[in-house]
Structure formats: C-alpha cells, structure tokens
C-alpha cells in the first residue's frame, strides 16, 4: 500500500495535474453540486461509476482517502474548494458523506484536482510512516501556505 501511494504521488507530480477544473459531466443517476458529481455506493470498498474511466492510481487514492476519514477530516485542502464548493477539509474532496449503515456518498471533486489528490496522498503516506495527525497537518500547512488558495476552514487540532 505504501509503495503504491508513493508511485501515485510521483505520477501526480510528473503529470503536473494542477488546480481544479469546473467541467461537469452528464449522468442521469447522480447528483450535481456546483459542477461536482455525488454518487452513493453500498460501502467504502465499492467505488462510484464516475471512477470507471479514471486511471488505477486515482482509484487507489479514492479508496485510501475514504478509509482515512479521521486523518483527512483534520487536514485542510488548499485548492480553493472551501470557498468554491463549501468544503470543510480534504476528506470532503473525495467523500461527501458516510452513513450509519456503511453506505457512502462519493464526490468527484478530487478527480479533477491535483492539489486535493496530492494533499491526500502525502498525508496518507506520512500517516503510514507513523507521523501524528498534528505533525502531518503542520507539514501540509507549511507546504501549501504560499502560492495556493485559502485553506478550508478545518478546525485547529
Ligand atoms: Zn480540494
């Protein structure tokens, strides 16, 4: 898992995905919110259909992000989504909501955004390396405080 996330991070950086586009896709059975698609599946282990045409690396990031709720809810996103779509943290870029019965509402925002994916991948790698959530947050804040959008209003730790 750790090794594959490293690969993903390298790939993201090398493909220079940057910023968030506002392009929207048309699908009948899903909800659209400010250009982002939200789709529910039965559990964190079932990816939504909007991922079907996305590369494997992106599937890995989405899976890892969905399973890192506690971590990513404490990590701000610096892509501008706090202002543009009301996100509160980096977890919101991938998952809109988790339900009591284990079902999950995915958000396709992260598929269009290199910053969201980089922040998630870096945070998850550091977490697997044994760093605390507080340390990880400090690293993300100092990496992105200059040259990026305002962070989401994620409560301080
Ligand atoms: Zn974001």
PDB file of C-alpha atoms and ligand atoms in Angstrom:
ATOM      1  CA  UNK A   1       0.000   0.000   0.000  1.00  0.00           C
ATOM      2  CA  UNK A   2       2.706   2.431   0.991  1.00  0.00           C
ATOM      3  CA  UNK A   3       4.773   1.767  -2.070  1.00  0.00           C
ATOM      4  CA  UNK A   4       1.832   2.201  -4.402  1.00  0.00           C
ATOM      5  CA  UNK A   5       0.929   5.540  -2.828  1.00  0.00           C
ATOM      6  CA  UNK A   6       4.468   6.698  -3.439  1.00  0.00           C
ATOM      7  CA  UNK A   7       4.100   5.769  -7.076  1.00  0.00           C
ATOM      8  CA  UNK A   8       0.843   7.653  -7.235  1.00  0.00           C
ATOM      9  CA  UNK A   9       2.398  10.752  -5.775  1.00  0.00           C
ATOM     10  CA  UNK A  10       5.247  10.616  -8.261  1.00  0.00           C
ATOM     11  CA  UNK A  11       2.797  10.126 -11.066  1.00  0.00           C
ATOM     12  CA  UNK A  12       0.652  13.042  -9.962  1.00  0.00           C
ATOM     13  CA  UNK A  13       3.612  15.345  -9.793  1.00  0.00           C
ATOM     14  CA  UNK A  14       5.011  14.171 -13.109  1.00  0.00           C
ATOM     15  CA  UNK A  15       1.712  14.622 -14.901  1.00  0.00           C
ATOM     16  CA  UNK A  16       1.524  18.104 -13.360  1.00  0.00           C
ATOM     17  CA  UNK A  17      -2.161  17.976 -12.622  1.00  0.00           C
ATOM     18  CA  UNK A  18      -2.930  21.338 -11.149  1.00  0.00           C
ATOM     19  CA  UNK A  19      -5.869  23.291  -9.914  1.00  0.00           C
ATOM     20  CA  UNK A  20      -9.485  22.309 -10.083  1.00  0.00           C
ATOM     21  CA  UNK A  21     -11.484  22.467 -13.256  1.00  0.00           C
ATOM     22  CA  UNK A  22     -15.185  23.150 -13.150  1.00  0.00           C
ATOM     23  CA  UNK A  23     -16.114  20.925 -16.076  1.00  0.00           C
ATOM     24  CA  UNK A  24     -19.214  18.874 -15.418  1.00  0.00           C
ATOM     25  CA  UNK A  25     -20.201  15.505 -16.785  1.00  0.00           C
ATOM     26  CA  UNK A  26     -23.705  14.388 -17.550  1.00  0.00           C
ATOM     27  CA  UNK A  27     -25.017  11.311 -15.820  1.00  0.00           C
ATOM     28  CA  UNK A  28     -28.624  10.550 -15.056  1.00  0.00           C
ATOM     29  CA  UNK A  29     -28.484   8.808 -11.678  1.00  0.00           C
ATOM     30  CA  UNK A  30     -26.207  11.123  -9.787  1.00  0.00           C
ATOM     31  CA  UNK A  31     -26.466  14.464  -8.099  1.00  0.00           C
ATOM     32  CA  UNK A  32     -24.620  17.536  -9.375  1.00  0.00           C
ATOM     33  CA  UNK A  33     -23.482  20.194  -6.953  1.00  0.00           C
ATOM     34  CA  UNK A  34     -21.685  23.219  -8.367  1.00  0.00           C
ATOM     35  CA  UNK A  35     -20.273  21.062 -11.147  1.00  0.00           C
ATOM     36  CA  UNK A  36     -19.227  18.237  -8.820  1.00  0.00           C
ATOM     37  CA  UNK A  37     -20.854  14.798  -9.038  1.00  0.00           C
ATOM     38  CA  UNK A  38     -22.048  12.999  -5.910  1.00  0.00           C
ATOM     39  CA  UNK A  39     -22.832   9.314  -6.067  1.00  0.00           C
ATOM     40  CA  UNK A  40     -23.747   6.803  -3.369  1.00  0.00           C
ATOM     41  CA  UNK A  41     -22.437   3.234  -3.122  1.00  0.00           C
ATOM     42  CA  UNK A  42     -23.038   0.495  -0.536  1.00  0.00           C
ATOM     43  CA  UNK A  43     -19.640   0.762   1.170  1.00  0.00           C
ATOM     44  CA  UNK A  44     -16.123   2.253   1.090  1.00  0.00           C
ATOM     45  CA  UNK A  45     -14.956  -0.768  -0.878  1.00  0.00           C
ATOM     46  CA  UNK A  46     -17.248  -0.013  -3.847  1.00  0.00           C
ATOM     47  CA  UNK A  47     -16.134   2.895  -5.986  1.00  0.00           C
ATOM     48  CA  UNK A  48     -18.760   5.026  -7.755  1.00  0.00           C
ATOM     49  CA  UNK A  49     -19.349   4.712 -11.500  1.00  0.00           C
ATOM     50  CA  UNK A  50     -17.781   8.123 -12.186  1.00  0.00           C
ATOM     51  CA  UNK A  51     -14.453   6.404 -11.441  1.00  0.00           C
ATOM     52  CA  UNK A  52     -14.910   3.842 -14.224  1.00  0.00           C
ATOM     53  CA  UNK A  53     -12.963   5.805 -16.813  1.00  0.00           C
ATOM     54  CA  UNK A  54     -10.343   7.051 -14.347  1.00  0.00           C
ATOM     55  CA  UNK A  55      -6.822   5.609 -14.031  1.00  0.00           C
ATOM     56  CA  UNK A  56      -5.953   2.953 -11.450  1.00  0.00           C
ATOM     57  CA  UNK A  57      -3.822   5.420  -9.456  1.00  0.00           C
ATOM     58  CA  UNK A  58      -6.880   7.571  -8.905  1.00  0.00           C
ATOM     59  CA  UNK A  59      -8.875   4.541  -7.761  1.00  0.00           C
ATOM     60  CA  UNK A  60      -6.144   3.836  -5.202  1.00  0.00           C
ATOM     61  CA  UNK A  61      -6.204   7.392  -3.887  1.00  0.00           C
ATOM     62  CA  UNK A  62     -10.005   7.406  -3.584  1.00  0.00           C
ATOM     63  CA  UNK A  63     -10.011   4.070  -1.753  1.00  0.00           C
ATOM     64  CA  UNK A  64      -7.238   5.177   0.598  1.00  0.00           C
ATOM     65  CA  UNK A  65      -8.881   8.575   1.203  1.00  0.00           C
ATOM     66  CA  UNK A  66     -12.267   7.017   2.005  1.00  0.00           C
ATOM     67  CA  UNK A  67     -10.572   4.794   4.579  1.00  0.00           C
ATOM     68  CA  UNK A  68      -8.695   7.731   6.143  1.00  0.00           C
ATOM     69  CA  UNK A  69     -11.661   9.715   7.446  1.00  0.00           C
ATOM     70  CA  UNK A  70     -10.212  10.585  10.827  1.00  0.00           C
ATOM     71  CA  UNK A  71      -6.954  11.774   9.282  1.00  0.00           C
ATOM     72  CA  UNK A  72      -8.276  13.726   6.307  1.00  0.00           C
ATOM     73  CA  UNK A  73     -11.054  15.420   8.278  1.00  0.00           C
ATOM     74  CA  UNK A  74      -8.254  17.129  10.161  1.00  0.00           C
ATOM     75  CA  UNK A  75      -6.289  18.134   7.062  1.00  0.00           C
ATOM     76  CA  UNK A  76      -7.235  21.311   5.201  1.00  0.00           C
ATOM     77  CA  UNK A  77      -7.426  21.453   1.404  1.00  0.00           C
ATOM     78  CA  UNK A  78      -5.694  24.314  -0.374  1.00  0.00           C
ATOM     79  CA  UNK A  79      -7.311  24.042  -3.814  1.00  0.00           C
ATOM     80  CA  UNK A  80      -9.884  26.762  -3.164  1.00  0.00           C
ATOM     81  CA  UNK A  81     -12.748  24.335  -2.516  1.00  0.00           C
ATOM     82  CA  UNK A  82     -13.518  25.914   0.862  1.00  0.00           C
ATOM     83  CA  UNK A  83     -14.738  28.948  -0.988  1.00  0.00           C
ATOM     84  CA  UNK A  84     -15.927  27.432  -4.292  1.00  0.00           C
ATOM     85  CA  UNK A  85     -17.921  24.455  -3.003  1.00  0.00           C
ATOM     86  CA  UNK A  86     -18.021  24.845   0.789  1.00  0.00           C
ATOM     87  CA  UNK A  87     -15.643  22.021   1.713  1.00  0.00           C
ATOM     88  CA  UNK A  88     -14.515  21.907   5.350  1.00  0.00           C
ATOM     89  CA  UNK A  89     -11.485  19.655   4.895  1.00  0.00           C
ATOM     90  CA  UNK A  90      -9.589  17.462   2.418  1.00  0.00           C
ATOM     91  CA  UNK A  91     -11.875  14.465   3.118  1.00  0.00           C
ATOM     92  CA  UNK A  92     -14.781  16.413   1.569  1.00  0.00           C
ATOM     93  CA  UNK A  93     -12.937  16.448  -1.798  1.00  0.00           C
ATOM     94  CA  UNK A  94     -13.434  12.657  -2.029  1.00  0.00           C
ATOM     95  CA  UNK A  95     -16.349  11.780   0.212  1.00  0.00           C
ATOM     96  CA  UNK A  96     -19.415  13.925   0.797  1.00  0.00           C
ATOM     97  CA  UNK A  97     -20.961  11.790   3.497  1.00  0.00           C
ATOM     98  CA  UNK A  98     -20.747   8.438   5.274  1.00  0.00           C
ATOM     99  CA  UNK A  99     -23.958   6.868   6.575  1.00  0.00           C
ATOM    100  CA  UNK A 100     -24.679   4.754   9.669  1.00  0.00           C
ATOM    101  CA  UNK A 101     -25.301   1.672   7.538  1.00  0.00           C
ATOM    102  CA  UNK A 102     -21.834   1.926   5.988  1.00  0.00           C
ATOM    103  CA  UNK A 103     -23.014   3.351   2.690  1.00  0.00           C
ATOM    104  CA  UNK A 104     -21.063   6.305   1.383  1.00  0.00           C
ATOM    105  CA  UNK A 105     -21.677   9.303  -0.859  1.00  0.00           C
ATOM    106  CA  UNK A 106     -18.622   9.950  -3.019  1.00  0.00           C
ATOM    107  CA  UNK A 107     -17.690  13.315  -4.520  1.00  0.00           C
ATOM    108  CA  UNK A 108     -15.843  13.554  -7.835  1.00  0.00           C
ATOM    109  CA  UNK A 109     -14.221  16.876  -6.919  1.00  0.00           C
ATOM    110  CA  UNK A 110     -10.890  15.148  -6.208  1.00  0.00           C
ATOM    111  CA  UNK A 111     -10.767  13.537  -9.666  1.00  0.00           C
ATOM    112  CA  UNK A 112     -10.434  16.997 -11.229  1.00  0.00           C
ATOM    113  CA  UNK A 113      -7.966  18.383  -8.775  1.00  0.00           C
ATOM    114  CA  UNK A 114      -4.242  17.672  -8.478  1.00  0.00           C
ATOM    115  CA  UNK A 115      -3.928  19.708  -5.275  1.00  0.00           C
ATOM    116  CA  UNK A 116      -6.649  17.696  -3.482  1.00  0.00           C
ATOM    117  CA  UNK A 117      -5.046  14.395  -4.513  1.00  0.00           C
ATOM    118  CA  UNK A 118      -1.514  15.451  -3.619  1.00  0.00           C
ATOM    119  CA  UNK A 119      -2.580  16.599  -0.156  1.00  0.00           C
ATOM    120  CA  UNK A 120      -4.455  13.333   0.474  1.00  0.00           C
ATOM    121  CA  UNK A 121      -1.663  11.101  -0.861  1.00  0.00           C
ATOM    122  CA  UNK A 122       1.065  12.928   1.067  1.00  0.00           C
ATOM    123  CA  UNK A 123      -0.972  12.882   4.302  1.00  0.00           C
ATOM    124  CA  UNK A 124      -1.740   9.168   3.998  1.00  0.00           C
ATOM    125  CA  UNK A 125       1.907   8.283   3.288  1.00  0.00           C
ATOM    126  CA  UNK A 126       3.066  10.305   6.310  1.00  0.00           C
ATOM    127  CA  UNK A 127       0.383   8.699   8.489  1.00  0.00           C
ATOM    128  CA  UNK A 128       1.557   5.229   7.449  1.00  0.00           C
ATOM    129  CA  UNK A 129       5.076   6.359   8.325  1.00  0.00           C
ATOM    130  CA  UNK A 130       3.874   6.882  11.877  1.00  0.00           C
ATOM    131  CA  UNK A 131       3.594  10.667  11.968  1.00  0.00           C
ATOM    132  CA  UNK A 132       0.843  12.160  14.109  1.00  0.00           C
ATOM    133  CA  UNK A 133      -2.116  13.934  12.541  1.00  0.00           C
ATOM    134  CA  UNK A 134      -0.895  17.175  14.109  1.00  0.00           C
ATOM    135  CA  UNK A 135       2.575  16.815  12.556  1.00  0.00           C
ATOM    136  CA  UNK A 136       1.072  15.977   9.175  1.00  0.00           C
ATOM    137  CA  UNK A 137      -1.181  18.988   9.327  1.00  0.00           C
ATOM    138  CA  UNK A 138       1.770  21.255  10.121  1.00  0.00           C
ATOM    139  CA  UNK A 139       3.651  19.861   7.122  1.00  0.00           C
ATOM    140  CA  UNK A 140       0.687  20.379   4.785  1.00  0.00           C
ATOM    141  CA  UNK A 141       0.075  23.905   6.097  1.00  0.00           C
ATOM    142  CA  UNK A 142       3.675  24.936   5.571  1.00  0.00           C
ATOM    143  CA  UNK A 143       3.882  23.291   2.130  1.00  0.00           C
ATOM    144  CA  UNK A 144       0.785  24.996   0.768  1.00  0.00           C
ATOM    145  CA  UNK A 145       0.538  28.301   2.634  1.00  0.00           C
ATOM    146  CA  UNK A 146       2.208  30.207  -0.187  1.00  0.00           C
ATOM    147  CA  UNK A 147       1.080  30.151  -3.803  1.00  0.00           C
ATOM    148  CA  UNK A 148      -2.164  28.256  -3.221  1.00  0.00           C
ATOM    149  CA  UNK A 149      -5.758  29.219  -2.464  1.00  0.00           C
ATOM    150  CA  UNK A 150      -7.065  29.878   1.036  1.00  0.00           C
ATOM    151  CA  UNK A 151      -7.346  26.673   3.109  1.00  0.00           C
ATOM    152  CA  UNK A 152     -10.690  25.131   4.034  1.00  0.00           C
ATOM    153  CA  UNK A 153     -11.959  26.203   7.489  1.00  0.00           C
ATOM    154  CA  UNK A 154     -10.759  22.973   9.130  1.00  0.00           C
ATOM    155  CA  UNK A 155     -10.819  23.365  12.959  1.00  0.00           C
ATOM    156  CA  UNK A 156      -7.365  23.592  14.546  1.00  0.00           C
ATOM    157  CA  UNK A 157      -6.049  20.489  16.313  1.00  0.00           C
TER     158      UNK A 157
HETATM  159 ZN1  LIG B   1      -9.952  20.356  -2.541  1.00  0.00          ZN
END
